[in-house]
Short mmCIF file of N, CA, C and O in Angstrom, two decimals:
data_model
loop_
_atom_site.label_atom_id
_atom_site.label_comp_id
_atom_site.label_asym_id
_atom_site.label_seq_id
_atom_site.Cartn_x
_atom_site.Cartn_y
_atom_site.Cartn_z
N MET F 72 -3.96 -29.98 8.41
CA MET F 72 -3.52 -30.98 8.99
C MET F 72 -3.12 -31.30 10.54
O MET F 72 -3.22 -32.16 11.11
N GLY F 73 -2.85 -29.94 10.89
CA GLY F 73 -2.31 -30.02 12.42
C GLY F 73 -3.54 -30.18 13.37
O GLY F 73 -3.54 -30.76 14.31
N ILE F 74 -4.82 -29.69 12.69
CA ILE F 74 -5.95 -29.95 13.40
C ILE F 74 -6.38 -31.45 13.62
O ILE F 74 -7.02 -31.79 14.65
N MET F 75 -6.34 -31.94 12.41
CA MET F 75 -6.47 -33.42 12.34
C MET F 75 -5.76 -34.21 13.29
O MET F 75 -6.31 -35.12 14.27
N LEU F 76 -4.52 -33.90 13.23
CA LEU F 76 -3.58 -34.60 14.19
C LEU F 76 -3.95 -34.24 15.62
O LEU F 76 -3.84 -35.31 16.75
N GLY F 77 -4.04 -33.08 15.96
CA GLY F 77 -4.59 -32.84 17.20
C GLY F 77 -5.83 -33.62 17.81
O GLY F 77 -6.17 -33.85 18.94
N LEU F 78 -6.92 -33.52 16.87
CA LEU F 78 -7.97 -34.35 17.22
C LEU F 78 -7.74 -35.92 17.52
O LEU F 78 -8.33 -36.41 18.26
N VAL F 79 -6.96 -36.50 16.66
CA VAL F 79 -6.34 -37.95 16.97
C VAL F 79 -5.92 -38.09 18.10
O VAL F 79 -6.15 -39.15 18.80
N LEU F 80 -4.76 -37.19 18.22
CA LEU F 80 -4.01 -37.45 19.82
C LEU F 80 -5.09 -37.22 20.97
O LEU F 80 -4.91 -37.88 21.86
N ILE F 81 -6.14 -36.41 20.64
CA ILE F 81 -7.08 -36.04 21.89
C ILE F 81 -7.80 -37.44 21.99
O ILE F 81 -8.08 -38.07 23.25
N ILE F 82 -8.39 -37.81 21.06
CA ILE F 82 -9.29 -39.11 20.93
C ILE F 82 -8.24 -40.29 21.56
O ILE F 82 -8.41 -41.16 22.56
N LEU F 83 -7.08 -40.22 20.97
CA LEU F 83 -5.96 -41.21 21.64
C LEU F 83 -5.79 -41.31 23.19
O LEU F 83 -5.81 -42.14 23.83
N ILE F 84 -5.45 -40.04 23.65
CA ILE F 84 -5.36 -39.88 25.02
C ILE F 84 -6.54 -39.94 25.77
O ILE F 84 -6.47 -40.85 26.77
N PHE F 85 -7.66 -39.87 25.37
CA PHE F 85 -9.06 -40.12 25.92
C PHE F 85 -9.22 -41.65 26.00
O PHE F 85 -9.58 -42.03 27.06
N ALA F 86 -9.01 -42.37 25.01
CA ALA F 86 -9.12 -43.75 24.84
C ALA F 86 -8.17 -44.29 26.14
O ALA F 86 -8.68 -45.37 27.02
N VAL F 87 -6.84 -44.02 25.95
CA VAL F 87 -6.12 -44.57 26.99
C VAL F 87 -6.26 -44.39 28.47
O VAL F 87 -6.33 -45.17 29.47
N VAL F 88 -6.58 -43.14 28.67
CA VAL F 88 -7.13 -42.55 30.30
C VAL F 88 -8.32 -43.49 30.75
O VAL F 88 -8.48 -43.95 31.48
N SER F 89 -9.25 -43.42 29.69
CA SER F 89 -10.48 -44.17 30.10
C SER F 89 -10.22 -45.63 30.31
O SER F 89 -10.71 -46.27 31.11
N THR F 90 -9.46 -46.31 29.47
CA THR F 90 -9.17 -47.81 29.47
C THR F 90 -8.46 -47.87 30.64
O THR F 90 -8.80 -48.85 31.63
N LEU F 91 -7.31 -47.27 31.15
CA LEU F 91 -6.65 -47.42 32.25
C LEU F 91 -7.65 -47.25 33.80
O LEU F 91 -7.74 -47.77 34.66
N LEU F 92 -8.72 -46.16 33.70
CA LEU F 92 -9.31 -45.99 34.74
C LEU F 92 -10.43 -47.28 34.84
O LEU F 92 -10.87 -47.45 36.02
N LEU F 93 -11.10 -47.71 33.86
CA LEU F 93 -11.72 -48.66 33.65
C LEU F 93 -11.17 -49.96 34.13
O LEU F 93 -11.70 -50.93 34.99
N THR F 94 -9.90 -50.49 33.70
CA THR F 94 -9.27 -51.61 34.26
C THR F 94 -8.98 -51.56 35.61
O THR F 94 -8.78 -52.73 36.26
N GLY F 95 -8.83 -50.39 36.27
CA GLY F 95 -8.68 -50.34 37.68
C GLY F 95 -9.65 -50.94 38.38
O GLY F 95 -9.42 -51.11 39.69
N LYS F 96 -10.87 -50.95 38.28
CA LYS F 96 -12.07 -51.20 38.99
C LYS F 96 -12.31 -52.58 38.62
O LYS F 96 -12.78 -52.87 37.69
N ALA F 97 -12.74 -53.48 39.73
CA ALA F 97 -13.34 -54.54 39.34
C ALA F 97 -14.87 -54.66 39.62
O ALA F 97 -15.19 -54.08 40.47
N ASP F 98 -15.56 -55.32 38.72
CA ASP F 98 -17.02 -55.30 39.00
C ASP F 98 -17.37 -56.66 39.42
O ASP F 98 -17.39 -57.49 38.49
N ASP F 99 -17.77 -56.76 40.59
CA ASP F 99 -18.37 -58.18 41.20
C ASP F 99 -19.62 -58.46 40.52
O ASP F 99 -19.79 -59.72 40.52
N ASN F 100 -20.62 -57.72 40.20
CA ASN F 100 -21.71 -57.93 39.55
C ASN F 100 -21.70 -57.91 38.09
O ASN F 100 -22.72 -57.55 37.48
N TYR F 101 -20.62 -58.35 37.51
CA TYR F 101 -20.51 -58.03 36.10
C TYR F 101 -21.44 -58.86 35.41
O TYR F 101 -22.31 -58.65 34.39
N GLY F 102 -21.75 -60.05 35.86
CA GLY F 102 -22.62 -61.08 35.02
C GLY F 102 -24.19 -60.58 35.30
O GLY F 102 -25.05 -60.90 34.21
N SER F 103 -24.19 -60.19 36.35
CA SER F 103 -25.83 -59.50 36.68
C SER F 103 -26.28 -58.30 36.07
O SER F 103 -27.35 -57.39 35.89
N SER F 104 -25.18 -57.49 35.61
CA SER F 104 -25.27 -56.13 34.89
C SER F 104 -24.74 -56.05 33.67
O SER F 104 -24.31 -54.94 33.11
N THR F 105 -24.95 -57.21 32.77
CA THR F 105 -24.69 -57.03 31.51
C THR F 105 -25.42 -56.08 30.66
O THR F 105 -24.66 -55.45 29.69
N LYS F 106 -26.76 -55.88 31.02
CA LYS F 106 -27.53 -54.76 30.28
C LYS F 106 -26.76 -53.52 30.21
O LYS F 106 -26.69 -52.68 29.12
N ARG F 107 -26.46 -52.98 31.51
CA ARG F 107 -25.58 -51.80 31.88
C ARG F 107 -24.51 -51.75 31.08
O ARG F 107 -24.17 -50.61 30.30
N ASN F 108 -23.58 -52.68 31.05
CA ASN F 108 -22.23 -52.78 30.44
C ASN F 108 -22.68 -52.64 28.83
O ASN F 108 -21.69 -51.97 28.37
N THR F 109 -23.58 -53.48 28.27
CA THR F 109 -23.71 -53.07 26.79
C THR F 109 -24.34 -51.88 26.54
O THR F 109 -23.74 -51.27 25.53
N THR F 110 -25.15 -51.48 27.24
CA THR F 110 -25.59 -49.89 26.94
C THR F 110 -24.25 -49.09 26.91
O THR F 110 -24.16 -48.00 26.27
N ASN F 111 -23.65 -49.16 28.10
CA ASN F 111 -22.29 -48.17 28.13
C ASN F 111 -21.36 -48.45 27.06
O ASN F 111 -20.89 -47.50 26.45
N LEU F 112 -21.23 -49.46 26.40
CA LEU F 112 -20.40 -49.94 25.18
C LEU F 112 -20.91 -49.33 24.21
O LEU F 112 -20.24 -48.83 23.30
N THR F 113 -22.08 -49.52 23.90
CA THR F 113 -22.89 -48.97 22.66
C THR F 113 -22.68 -47.39 22.58
O THR F 113 -22.56 -46.95 21.62
N LEU F 114 -23.05 -47.13 23.59
CA LEU F 114 -22.88 -45.46 23.80
C LEU F 114 -21.50 -44.94 23.53
O LEU F 114 -21.27 -43.98 22.80
N ILE F 115 -20.53 -45.73 23.98
CA ILE F 115 -19.07 -45.23 23.71
C ILE F 115 -18.78 -45.37 22.01
O ILE F 115 -18.10 -44.69 21.48
N TYR F 116 -19.28 -46.42 21.61
CA TYR F 116 -18.96 -46.84 20.12
C TYR F 116 -19.69 -45.77 19.22
O TYR F 116 -19.13 -45.15 18.27
N VAL F 117 -20.94 -45.43 19.53
CA VAL F 117 -21.64 -44.23 19.10
C VAL F 117 -20.89 -43.02 18.99
O VAL F 117 -20.90 -42.20 18.07
N VAL F 118 -20.57 -42.63 20.24
CA VAL F 118 -19.67 -41.47 20.27
C VAL F 118 -18.35 -41.48 19.34
O VAL F 118 -18.13 -40.43 18.69
N ILE F 119 -17.58 -42.44 19.44
CA ILE F 119 -16.44 -42.70 18.77
C ILE F 119 -16.59 -42.68 17.33
O ILE F 119 -15.77 -41.99 16.56
N ILE F 120 -17.69 -43.34 16.78
CA ILE F 120 -17.94 -43.48 15.56
C ILE F 120 -18.27 -41.95 14.87
O ILE F 120 -17.97 -41.52 14.03
N PHE F 121 -19.05 -41.13 15.69
CA PHE F 121 -19.60 -39.91 15.41
C PHE F 121 -18.47 -39.01 15.40
O PHE F 121 -18.32 -38.34 14.46
N ILE F 122 -17.60 -39.02 16.22
CA ILE F 122 -16.46 -38.20 16.35
C ILE F 122 -15.67 -38.33 15.17
O ILE F 122 -14.88 -37.56 14.49
N GLY F 123 -15.46 -39.87 14.72
CA GLY F 123 -14.51 -40.11 13.69
C GLY F 123 -15.08 -39.86 12.32
O GLY F 123 -14.46 -39.11 11.47
N LEU F 124 -16.40 -39.75 12.17
CA LEU F 124 -16.93 -39.24 10.97
C LEU F 124 -17.15 -37.82 10.91
O LEU F 124 -16.97 -37.20 9.63
N ALA F 125 -17.21 -37.25 11.86
CA ALA F 125 -17.14 -35.83 11.93
C ALA F 125 -15.80 -35.35 11.42
O ALA F 125 -15.37 -34.24 10.85
N SER F 126 -14.63 -35.94 12.21
CA SER F 126 -13.37 -35.57 11.75
C SER F 126 -13.00 -36.08 10.20
O SER F 126 -12.14 -35.16 9.64
N LEU F 127 -13.52 -36.97 9.81
CA LEU F 127 -13.32 -37.24 8.19
C LEU F 127 -13.82 -36.24 7.64
O LEU F 127 -13.51 -35.94 6.56
N GLY F 128 -15.14 -35.79 7.93
CA GLY F 128 -15.86 -34.84 7.12
C GLY F 128 -15.07 -33.49 7.17
O GLY F 128 -14.87 -32.90 5.97
N VAL F 129 -14.41 -32.99 8.41
CA VAL F 129 -13.62 -31.87 8.20
C VAL F 129 -12.39 -32.11 7.44
O VAL F 129 -12.07 -31.26 6.88
N TYR F 130 -11.99 -33.15 7.39
CA TYR F 130 -10.62 -33.52 6.81
C TYR F 130 -10.78 -33.24 5.29
O TYR F 130 -10.36 -32.78 4.45
N ILE F 131 -12.07 -34.09 4.84
CA ILE F 131 -12.28 -33.83 3.48
C ILE F 131 -12.70 -32.62 2.79
O ILE F 131 -12.36 -32.14 1.80
N TRP F 132 -13.36 -31.82 3.93
CA TRP F 132 -13.85 -30.55 3.42
C TRP F 132 -12.61 -29.48 3.40
O TRP F 132 -12.62 -28.60 2.69
N ARG F 133 -11.65 -29.73 4.33
CA ARG F 133 -10.53 -28.94 3.99
C ARG F 133 -9.36 -29.11 2.73
O ARG F 133 -8.56 -28.40 2.66
N ILE F 134 -9.71 -30.22 2.33
CA ILE F 134 -8.94 -30.61 1.09
C ILE F 134 -9.24 -29.79 -0.13
O ILE F 134 -10.16 -29.38 -0.45
#
């Protein structure tokens, strides 16, 4: 259970730091760079879903 809590805390800290770093920068060309932004967001979601499913698998396996 401690490992799962640690994984959740690491993901939470990563998400908060990433959000704060991204909000500090203004993107003047946001409208013209939507493809790049969409690709980046998709990659973030894929990684987070993979980590979440792996964590769930480890949790179920440990029970």
